[in-house]
Short mmCIF file of C-alpha atoms in Angstrom, two decimals:
data_model
loop_
_atom_site.label_atom_id
_atom_site.label_comp_id
_atom_site.label_asym_id
_atom_site.label_seq_id
_atom_site.Cartn_x
_atom_site.Cartn_y
_atom_site.Cartn_z
CA MET A 470 -89.77 17.20 95.06
CA PRO A 471 -86.42 16.53 93.36
CA GLY A 472 -87.75 13.24 92.02
CA TRP A 473 -90.83 14.94 90.61
CA LEU A 474 -88.69 17.63 88.92
CA GLY A 475 -86.44 14.95 87.37
CA ARG A 476 -89.41 13.09 85.92
CA LEU A 477 -90.81 16.37 84.54
CA GLY A 478 -87.51 17.23 82.83
CA ALA A 479 -87.24 13.75 81.28
CA GLY A 480 -90.80 14.02 79.97
CA LEU A 481 -90.12 17.41 78.40
CA THR A 482 -86.95 16.10 76.75
CA GLU A 483 -88.80 13.09 75.33
CA MET A 484 -91.56 15.35 74.03
CA SER A 485 -89.01 17.64 72.33
CA GLU A 486 -87.39 14.71 70.57
CA ARG A 487 -90.77 13.47 69.28
CA LEU A 488 -91.60 16.95 67.94
CA ASP A 489 -88.27 17.08 66.12
CA GLU A 490 -88.91 13.69 64.51
CA ARG A 491 -92.41 14.72 63.34
CA ARG A 492 -91.09 18.03 61.98
CA ALA A 493 -88.39 16.17 59.96
CA GLU A 494 -90.98 13.72 58.56
CA ALA A 495 -93.25 16.63 57.54
CA GLU A 496 -90.41 18.43 55.72
CA LYS A 497 -89.47 15.23 53.88
CA GLU A 498 -93.07 14.64 52.75
CA HIS A 499 -93.35 18.27 51.64
CA ALA A 500 -90.15 17.97 49.53
CA VAL A 501 -91.39 14.76 47.87
CA ALA A 502 -94.71 16.36 47.04
CA ASP A 503 -92.99 19.26 45.20
CA VAL A 504 -91.01 16.91 42.84
CA PRO A 505 -92.77 15.81 39.57
CA ALA A 506 -93.90 12.21 39.45
CA GLU A 507 -91.77 11.25 36.43
CA THR A 508 -88.68 12.73 38.00
CA ALA A 509 -89.22 11.22 41.37
CA ALA A 510 -89.25 7.71 39.87
CA VAL A 511 -85.77 8.08 38.28
CA PRO A 512 -82.86 7.63 40.64
CA ALA A 513 -80.16 10.30 40.62
CA PRO A 514 -77.30 9.47 38.22
CA ARG A 515 -73.99 8.56 39.71
CA PRO A 516 -70.98 10.68 38.66
CA ALA A 517 -68.74 8.95 36.06
CA PRO A 518 -65.27 7.98 37.24
CA PRO A 519 -62.46 10.21 35.83
CA THR A 520 -60.87 8.92 32.60
CA PRO A 521 -57.15 8.11 33.12
CA ARG A 522 -54.78 10.12 30.93
CA PRO A 523 -52.69 8.11 28.40
CA ASP A 524 -48.93 7.77 28.57
CA PRO A 525 -47.33 10.77 26.77
CA ALA A 526 -45.08 8.41 24.77
CA HIS A 527 -48.16 6.60 23.43
CA ALA A 528 -49.91 9.89 22.66
CA VAL A 529 -47.15 10.79 20.12
CA PRO A 530 -47.80 9.32 16.64
CA TRP A 531 -45.65 6.36 15.61
CA GLY A 532 -44.04 8.15 12.67
CA VAL A 533 -43.01 11.09 14.84
CA ARG A 534 -41.47 8.75 17.40
CA VAL A 535 -39.49 6.93 14.69
CA ALA A 536 -38.30 10.26 13.27
CA ALA A 537 -37.25 11.45 16.73
CA GLU A 538 -35.36 8.21 17.46
CA ALA A 539 -33.55 8.38 14.12
CA GLY A 540 -32.95 12.12 14.55
CA TRP A 541 -31.06 12.00 17.81
CA ARG A 542 -29.00 9.05 16.61
CA LEU A 543 -28.10 10.97 13.46
CA LEU A 544 -27.14 13.94 15.63
CA VAL A 545 -24.83 11.70 17.67
CA LEU A 546 -23.24 10.32 14.51
CA ALA A 547 -22.85 13.81 13.04
CA GLY A 548 -21.22 15.01 16.25
CA THR A 549 -18.86 12.05 16.22
CA VAL A 550 -17.91 12.65 12.59
CA TRP A 551 -17.39 16.35 13.31
CA VAL A 552 -15.06 15.59 16.23
CA LEU A 553 -13.12 13.10 14.10
CA MET A 554 -12.77 15.63 11.29
CA ARG A 555 -11.50 18.23 13.74
CA ILE A 556 -8.92 15.76 15.07
CA ILE A 557 -7.87 14.77 11.56
CA SER A 558 -7.57 18.40 10.47
CA ALA A 559 -5.35 19.10 13.49
CA VAL A 560 -2.95 16.30 12.43
CA GLN A 561 -3.71 16.39 8.73
CA LEU A 562 -0.08 16.03 7.67
CA VAL A 563 0.41 12.87 9.75
CA VAL A 564 -2.84 11.28 8.56
CA PHE A 565 -2.18 12.06 4.91
CA ALA A 566 1.40 10.77 5.17
CA PHE A 567 0.20 7.50 6.69
CA VAL A 568 -2.47 7.02 3.99
CA VAL A 569 0.09 7.67 1.25
CA ALA A 570 2.40 5.20 2.97
CA LEU A 571 -0.37 2.60 2.83
CA LEU A 572 -0.75 3.21 -0.92
CA VAL A 573 3.00 2.97 -1.50
CA THR A 574 3.16 -0.16 0.66
CA ALA A 575 0.39 -1.77 -1.38
CA LEU A 576 2.47 -1.04 -4.49
CA LEU A 577 5.84 -2.24 -3.15
CA GLN A 578 4.80 -5.17 -0.93
CA PRO A 579 4.65 -7.75 -3.78
CA THR A 580 8.28 -6.93 -4.57
CA VAL A 581 9.28 -7.62 -0.96
CA ALA A 582 7.41 -10.94 -1.03
CA ARG A 583 9.10 -11.89 -4.30
CA LEU A 584 12.58 -11.13 -2.93
CA MET A 585 11.82 -13.18 0.18
CA ARG A 586 10.78 -16.13 -2.00
CA TYR A 587 14.16 -15.87 -3.69
CA GLY A 588 15.83 -16.37 -0.29
CA MET A 589 16.60 -12.80 0.78
CA PRO A 590 15.80 -12.01 4.45
CA ARG A 591 12.95 -9.70 5.29
CA GLY A 592 15.11 -6.80 6.51
CA PRO A 593 17.35 -6.45 3.44
CA SER A 594 14.49 -7.07 1.01
CA THR A 595 12.37 -4.39 2.74
CA ALA A 596 15.19 -1.85 2.77
CA LEU A 597 16.14 -2.54 -0.85
CA THR A 598 12.56 -2.25 -2.08
CA ALA A 599 11.77 0.92 -0.13
CA ILE A 600 14.98 2.71 -1.09
CA SER A 601 14.64 1.70 -4.74
CA GLY A 602 11.02 2.83 -4.89
CA PHE A 603 11.66 6.23 -3.38
CA LEU A 604 14.79 6.64 -5.48
CA VAL A 605 12.75 6.09 -8.65
CA ILE A 606 10.16 8.63 -7.45
CA GLY A 607 12.92 11.16 -6.68
CA LEU A 608 14.59 10.67 -10.05
CA LEU A 609 11.24 11.14 -11.75
CA GLY A 610 10.68 14.45 -9.96
CA TRP A 611 14.21 15.60 -10.74
CA PHE A 612 13.77 14.72 -14.42
CA VAL A 613 10.55 16.72 -14.67
CA THR A 614 12.15 19.72 -12.98
CA TRP A 615 15.21 19.50 -15.24
CA GLN A 616 13.09 19.29 -18.39
CA VAL A 617 11.01 22.30 -17.34
CA MET A 618 14.11 24.38 -16.58
CA GLU A 619 15.73 23.38 -19.86
CA ASN A 620 12.71 24.36 -21.93
CA ILE A 621 11.49 27.35 -19.95
CA ASP A 622 13.21 29.90 -22.22
CA THR A 623 11.89 28.31 -25.39
CA LEU A 624 8.44 28.02 -23.86
CA SER A 625 8.50 31.69 -22.81
CA SER A 626 9.37 32.87 -26.29
CA GLN A 627 6.75 30.60 -27.82
CA LEU A 628 4.25 31.83 -25.26
CA GLN A 629 4.97 35.45 -26.21
CA ASN A 630 4.57 34.57 -29.89
CA GLY A 631 1.30 32.80 -29.10
CA ILE A 632 0.02 35.85 -27.23
CA ASP A 633 0.92 38.07 -30.20
CA ASP A 634 -0.86 35.69 -32.57
CA LEU A 635 -3.89 35.65 -30.29
CA ARG A 636 -3.88 39.46 -30.24
CA ASN A 637 -3.71 39.66 -34.02
CA TRP A 638 -6.52 37.12 -34.31
CA LEU A 639 -8.70 39.14 -31.93
CA LEU A 640 -8.08 42.30 -33.96
CA LYS A 641 -9.16 40.54 -37.16
CA SER A 642 -11.95 38.51 -35.59
CA PRO A 643 -15.67 39.29 -35.98
CA PHE A 644 -15.85 40.22 -32.28
CA HIS A 645 -14.84 43.83 -33.12
CA VAL A 646 -12.08 43.97 -30.50
CA THR A 647 -9.94 47.09 -30.84
CA ASP A 648 -6.28 47.64 -30.06
CA LYS A 649 -7.28 50.11 -27.34
CA GLN A 650 -9.39 47.50 -25.56
CA ILE A 651 -6.56 44.98 -25.64
CA ASN A 652 -4.12 47.53 -24.22
CA GLN A 653 -6.63 48.41 -21.51
CA ILE A 654 -6.94 44.73 -20.54
CA ALA A 655 -3.15 44.42 -20.37
CA LYS A 656 -2.96 47.62 -18.28
CA ASN A 657 -5.60 46.27 -15.88
CA LEU A 658 -3.65 43.05 -15.49
CA ARG A 659 -0.43 44.95 -14.71
CA GLU A 660 -2.23 47.14 -12.17
CA ALA A 661 -3.80 44.08 -10.53
CA VAL A 662 -0.38 42.46 -10.20
CA GLY A 663 1.08 45.66 -8.78
CA ALA A 664 -1.75 46.12 -6.29
CA ASN A 665 -1.41 42.54 -5.06
CA THR A 666 2.36 42.55 -4.67
CA ASP A 667 2.11 42.16 -0.91
CA GLN A 668 -0.20 39.20 -1.27
CA ILE A 669 2.08 37.60 -3.83
CA THR A 670 5.02 38.10 -1.47
CA SER A 671 3.09 36.54 1.41
CA VAL A 672 2.24 33.59 -0.83
CA GLY A 673 5.92 33.23 -1.57
CA LEU A 674 6.73 33.27 2.14
CA GLU A 675 4.02 30.68 2.74
CA GLY A 676 5.64 28.64 0.00
CA VAL A 677 8.66 28.16 2.26
CA GLN A 678 6.40 26.71 4.93
CA VAL A 679 4.79 24.48 2.32
CA VAL A 680 8.21 23.19 1.30
CA VAL A 681 9.10 22.42 4.92
CA GLU A 682 5.80 20.58 5.42
CA ALA A 683 6.35 18.68 2.16
CA LEU A 684 9.79 17.52 3.29
CA THR A 685 8.36 16.47 6.64
CA GLY A 686 5.58 14.57 4.90
CA ILE A 687 8.07 12.81 2.61
CA LEU A 688 10.11 11.65 5.61
CA LEU A 689 6.96 10.43 7.37
CA VAL A 690 5.87 8.55 4.25
CA PHE A 691 9.31 6.95 3.89
CA PHE A 692 9.58 5.70 7.47
CA SER A 693 5.94 4.64 7.62
CA THR A 694 6.34 2.67 4.40
CA LEU A 695 9.51 1.06 5.71
CA PHE A 696 7.86 -0.14 8.92
CA LEU A 697 4.67 -1.24 7.17
CA LEU A 698 6.68 -3.33 4.72
CA TYR A 699 8.79 -4.86 7.45
CA ASP A 700 6.30 -5.32 10.28
CA GLY A 701 2.88 -5.02 8.68
CA ARG A 702 1.52 -8.33 9.99
CA ARG A 703 2.36 -7.65 13.62
CA ILE A 704 0.88 -4.16 13.36
CA TRP A 705 -2.34 -5.70 12.05
CA GLU A 706 -2.40 -8.31 14.84
CA TRP A 707 -1.89 -5.56 17.42
CA PHE A 708 -4.78 -3.65 15.91
CA LEU A 709 -7.01 -6.73 16.14
CA LYS A 710 -6.41 -6.86 19.89
CA LEU A 711 -8.09 -3.45 20.19
CA VAL A 712 -11.26 -4.78 18.54
CA PRO A 713 -13.94 -6.28 20.86
CA ALA A 714 -13.82 -10.07 20.98
CA ALA A 715 -17.32 -10.46 19.54
CA ALA A 716 -16.44 -8.46 16.42
CA ARG A 717 -12.86 -9.71 16.05
CA PRO A 718 -13.56 -12.65 13.66
CA GLY A 719 -15.45 -10.42 11.23
CA VAL A 720 -12.77 -7.71 11.29
CA ALA A 721 -10.04 -10.33 10.90
CA GLY A 722 -11.75 -11.64 7.78
CA ALA A 723 -12.40 -8.18 6.36
CA GLY A 724 -8.76 -7.11 6.72
CA PRO A 725 -7.23 -9.34 4.00
CA ARG A 726 -10.05 -8.49 1.61
CA ALA A 727 -9.58 -4.77 2.21
CA TRP A 728 -5.84 -5.14 1.62
CA ALA A 729 -6.45 -7.12 -1.58
CA THR A 730 -8.80 -4.40 -2.83
CA LEU A 731 -6.30 -1.64 -2.02
CA THR A 732 -3.46 -3.54 -3.69
CA ALA A 733 -5.52 -4.20 -6.81
CA TYR A 734 -6.58 -0.55 -6.98
CA VAL A 735 -3.05 0.82 -6.63
CA ARG A 736 -1.55 -1.60 -9.17
CA GLY A 737 -4.35 -1.02 -11.65
CA THR A 738 -4.22 2.75 -11.26
CA VAL A 739 -0.45 2.83 -11.75
CA LEU A 740 -0.69 0.66 -14.86
CA VAL A 741 -3.55 2.70 -16.36
CA ALA A 742 -1.76 5.99 -15.58
CA LEU A 743 1.43 4.66 -17.18
CA ILE A 744 -0.42 3.66 -20.36
CA ASP A 745 -2.13 7.07 -20.52
CA ALA A 746 1.16 8.89 -20.07
CA ILE A 747 2.96 6.81 -22.72
CA PHE A 748 0.33 7.11 -25.45
CA ILE A 749 -0.57 10.77 -24.85
CA GLY A 750 3.13 11.60 -24.55
CA LEU A 751 3.87 9.89 -27.87
CA GLY A 752 0.97 11.74 -29.49
CA ILE A 753 2.06 15.20 -28.37
CA TYR A 754 5.70 14.32 -29.16
CA PHE A 755 4.86 13.55 -32.78
CA LEU A 756 2.80 16.77 -32.91
CA ASP A 757 5.98 18.71 -31.93
CA VAL A 758 4.47 20.06 -28.72
CA PRO A 759 7.25 21.40 -26.46
CA MET A 760 8.06 19.58 -23.20
CA ALA A 761 6.33 16.39 -24.29
CA VAL A 762 8.11 14.29 -21.66
CA PRO A 763 7.32 16.58 -18.68
CA LEU A 764 3.72 16.79 -19.87
CA ALA A 765 3.59 12.99 -20.01
CA VAL A 766 4.89 12.83 -16.44
CA PHE A 767 2.25 15.32 -15.35
CA ILE A 768 -0.40 13.20 -17.06
CA PHE A 769 0.89 10.15 -15.17
CA LEU A 770 0.73 11.93 -11.81
CA PHE A 771 -2.67 13.54 -12.43
CA SER A 772 -4.13 10.18 -13.45
CA PHE A 773 -4.15 9.19 -9.78
CA ILE A 774 -7.06 11.62 -9.35
CA PRO A 775 -9.97 9.86 -11.10
CA LEU A 776 -11.88 11.81 -13.75
CA VAL A 777 -10.72 15.24 -12.57
CA GLY A 778 -7.02 14.48 -12.99
CA ALA A 779 -7.44 13.22 -16.55
CA VAL A 780 -9.40 16.34 -17.52
CA ALA A 781 -6.89 18.70 -15.89
CA SER A 782 -3.80 17.05 -17.41
CA GLY A 783 -5.41 16.84 -20.85
CA ALA A 784 -6.42 20.49 -20.67
CA LEU A 785 -2.87 21.44 -19.74
CA ALA A 786 -1.49 19.61 -22.79
CA VAL A 787 -4.07 21.26 -25.07
CA VAL A 788 -3.28 24.74 -23.70
CA VAL A 789 0.46 24.26 -24.22
CA ALA A 790 -0.18 23.05 -27.78
CA LEU A 791 -2.49 26.00 -28.47
CA VAL A 792 -0.05 28.60 -27.21
CA THR A 793 3.03 27.14 -28.84
CA GLN A 794 1.85 25.46 -32.06
CA GLY A 795 -1.51 26.96 -32.94
CA VAL A 796 -5.14 25.95 -33.18
CA PHE A 797 -4.70 22.91 -35.46
CA THR A 798 -2.10 21.29 -33.21
CA ALA A 799 -4.28 22.01 -30.19
CA LEU A 800 -7.24 20.30 -31.85
CA MET A 801 -5.14 17.28 -32.74
CA THR A 802 -3.84 17.14 -29.17
CA LEU A 803 -7.42 17.24 -27.92
CA VAL A 804 -8.32 14.35 -30.24
CA VAL A 805 -5.39 12.29 -28.91
CA VAL A 806 -6.28 13.02 -25.28
CA LEU A 807 -9.96 12.17 -25.76
CA ALA A 808 -9.19 8.97 -27.67
CA VAL A 809 -6.79 7.70 -25.00
CA GLN A 810 -9.21 8.60 -22.21
CA GLN A 811 -12.08 6.81 -23.94
CA ILE A 812 -9.95 3.69 -24.33
CA GLU A 813 -8.98 3.99 -20.67
CA GLY A 814 -12.55 4.33 -19.41
CA HIS A 815 -14.13 1.59 -21.54
CA VAL A 816 -11.30 -0.93 -21.96
CA LEU A 817 -8.37 -0.49 -19.59
CA GLN A 818 -10.12 0.18 -16.27
CA PRO A 819 -12.72 -2.63 -16.57
CA PHE A 820 -10.05 -5.07 -17.73
CA ILE A 821 -7.26 -4.11 -15.32
CA LEU A 822 -9.10 -3.00 -12.21
CA GLY A 823 -11.91 -5.52 -12.52
CA ARG A 824 -15.19 -5.62 -10.68
CA ALA A 825 -13.66 -5.91 -7.19
CA VAL A 826 -12.64 -2.26 -7.03
CA ARG A 827 -15.19 -0.76 -9.42
CA VAL A 828 -16.92 2.33 -8.06
CA HIS A 829 -19.89 4.03 -9.69
CA PRO A 830 -18.93 7.21 -11.60
CA LEU A 831 -21.35 9.30 -9.54
CA ALA A 832 -19.73 8.03 -6.35
CA VAL A 833 -16.30 8.83 -7.84
CA VAL A 834 -17.29 12.41 -8.67
CA LEU A 835 -18.86 13.08 -5.28
CA THR A 836 -15.99 11.40 -3.43
CA VAL A 837 -13.30 13.32 -5.31
CA ALA A 838 -15.18 16.59 -4.76
CA ALA A 839 -15.61 15.91 -1.04
CA GLY A 840 -11.97 14.85 -0.65
CA GLY A 841 -10.77 17.93 -2.47
CA MET A 842 -12.90 20.21 -0.29
CA VAL A 843 -11.67 18.57 2.91
CA ALA A 844 -7.97 18.06 2.17
CA GLY A 845 -7.17 19.55 -1.23
CA ILE A 846 -5.34 17.52 -3.87
CA GLY A 847 -4.24 14.91 -1.32
CA GLY A 848 -7.83 14.31 -0.27
CA ALA A 849 -8.89 13.91 -3.89
CA VAL A 850 -6.14 11.32 -4.43
CA VAL A 851 -6.97 9.12 -1.41
CA ALA A 852 -10.77 9.53 -1.53
CA VAL A 853 -11.54 6.89 -4.18
CA PRO A 854 -9.34 4.08 -2.77
CA LEU A 855 -10.84 4.82 0.64
CA VAL A 856 -14.35 4.41 -0.77
CA ALA A 857 -13.36 1.23 -2.63
CA VAL A 858 -11.91 -0.33 0.53
CA THR A 859 -14.92 0.76 2.60
CA ASN A 860 -17.26 -0.78 0.06
CA THR A 861 -15.40 -4.08 0.24
CA VAL A 862 -15.33 -4.12 4.06
CA VAL A 863 -19.01 -3.25 4.44
CA GLY A 864 -20.05 -5.85 1.88
CA TYR A 865 -18.02 -8.57 3.57
CA LEU A 866 -19.23 -7.70 7.07
CA ARG A 867 -22.85 -7.77 5.89
CA GLN A 868 -22.32 -11.19 4.29
CA TYR A 869 -20.46 -12.47 7.34
CA SER A 870 -23.20 -11.31 9.70
CA GLN A 871 -25.88 -13.00 7.60
CA GLN A 872 -23.93 -16.26 7.48
CA VAL A 873 -23.35 -16.25 11.23
CA HIS A 874 -27.08 -15.62 11.77
CA ASP A 875 -27.96 -18.53 9.46
CA VAL A 876 -25.53 -20.86 11.23
CA GLN A 877 -27.02 -19.96 14.62
CA GLU A 878 -30.52 -20.77 13.35
CA PRO A 879 -30.09 -24.05 11.40
CA GLY A 880 -33.80 -24.88 11.59
CA ARG A 881 -34.85 -22.04 9.35
CA PRO A 882 -36.05 -23.18 5.90
CA ASP A 883 -34.12 -20.37 4.21
CA ALA A 884 -30.91 -20.86 6.14
CA VAL A 885 -27.91 -20.84 3.84
CA GLY A 886 -24.87 -22.72 4.94
CA ALA A 887 -26.57 -24.15 8.02
CA SER A 888 -25.14 -27.59 7.48
CA GLU A 889 -21.58 -26.53 6.74
CA PRO A 890 -19.74 -23.23 7.22
CA SER A 891 -19.05 -21.08 4.20
CA GLU A 892 -15.57 -20.38 2.94
CA ASP A 893 -16.05 -16.65 3.56
CA VAL A 894 -16.46 -17.14 7.32
CA PRO A 895 -12.99 -16.82 8.86
CA GLU A 896 -11.90 -19.56 11.23
CA ASN A 897 -9.11 -17.62 12.92
CA THR A 898 -7.94 -14.12 13.65
CA GLU A 899 -4.37 -14.27 12.44
CA GLY A 900 -4.68 -10.95 10.60
CA LEU A 901 -3.41 -10.24 7.11
CA ALA A 902 -2.66 -13.79 6.17
CA HIS A 903 -2.50 -12.91 2.47
CA GLN A 904 -0.09 -10.02 2.90
CA GLU A 905 2.94 -12.02 1.89
#
């Protein structure tokens, strides 16, 4: 009985499995019959693989990437320049005194070298030159002050007479200016001076601080000039040790050329300013303009500021001539000033300064304006020699880099100096070899 039941259960199980298979085959045939013939012959399309996304850096256009690369580098440079300007403004007196000392050293160093060639030791020749130079500058300042104080009374009376003449001319002029209007203008001026008395007093108090800073700057200039004249070469060699070894030969070659440019600029500027002062001073002296000698000294000092200084000093001479001697003398003074300045710009500067330190007039104007905005009159004075020296250094370093590149690739058909080194490539790093 158990065996028969087992066989019956196995048969039922086998029958159930066969029914399931037939049912599945019938459902499959029914599904195929419902599909159209043209569709049933086409296999089902396979899904396309996903397209990989490009690198974001390659998705940005090339021009935008170049602009971004240049932009962040410019931001870094601007930040560096801003930090340097903040540091310089914090120690502006020290920086300006050192730059003035460099200019004075460039002017006095040939005298030290000449005394040493005559057999005088370096120490005495340096001390004698520095003391003599600053003594001449001090005597010049004292002479100007003495001349102004001697002629101040005469100038005041002539100024009052000139104001009266100007008032009479305005009353008789076709501008229809009345005496009441002139008195009202004078009253407004007096009220403005009275209302700003506190500010004028504060300016006077600040003038004491300015005098103290000026004395400090003069002492810094004197001692800096003394040490630069005496120990300039060793200072330069110490500076070269701070430069990376790879860039040291180029900097060592650029140093003497920068010093030669600065020396030529200072000598040429002094000579041109002296000629301007002499000829304009003689012109206003023969025109009987008061304080001709102090005005000539002012013209000499203002000539160190290119373009702007000549205009300011010439305008000062014309104003003094107008107030003291009248319109005709002022016009003649203007003619003298313009004639001398034209000769200076077209004859003296190209002949004396030469092409080595020539700077484009547009660069001069922009440089003087920028220097004046940053550091006042001192910045305007040192701006142009700084640009001239920078132009020389950049030009030499560019030429030096190209020559080194040509020497390293002698097989190039356009290599210049591949067979033998050029004279402009320095062979040592001894510093300012041409200083003495």
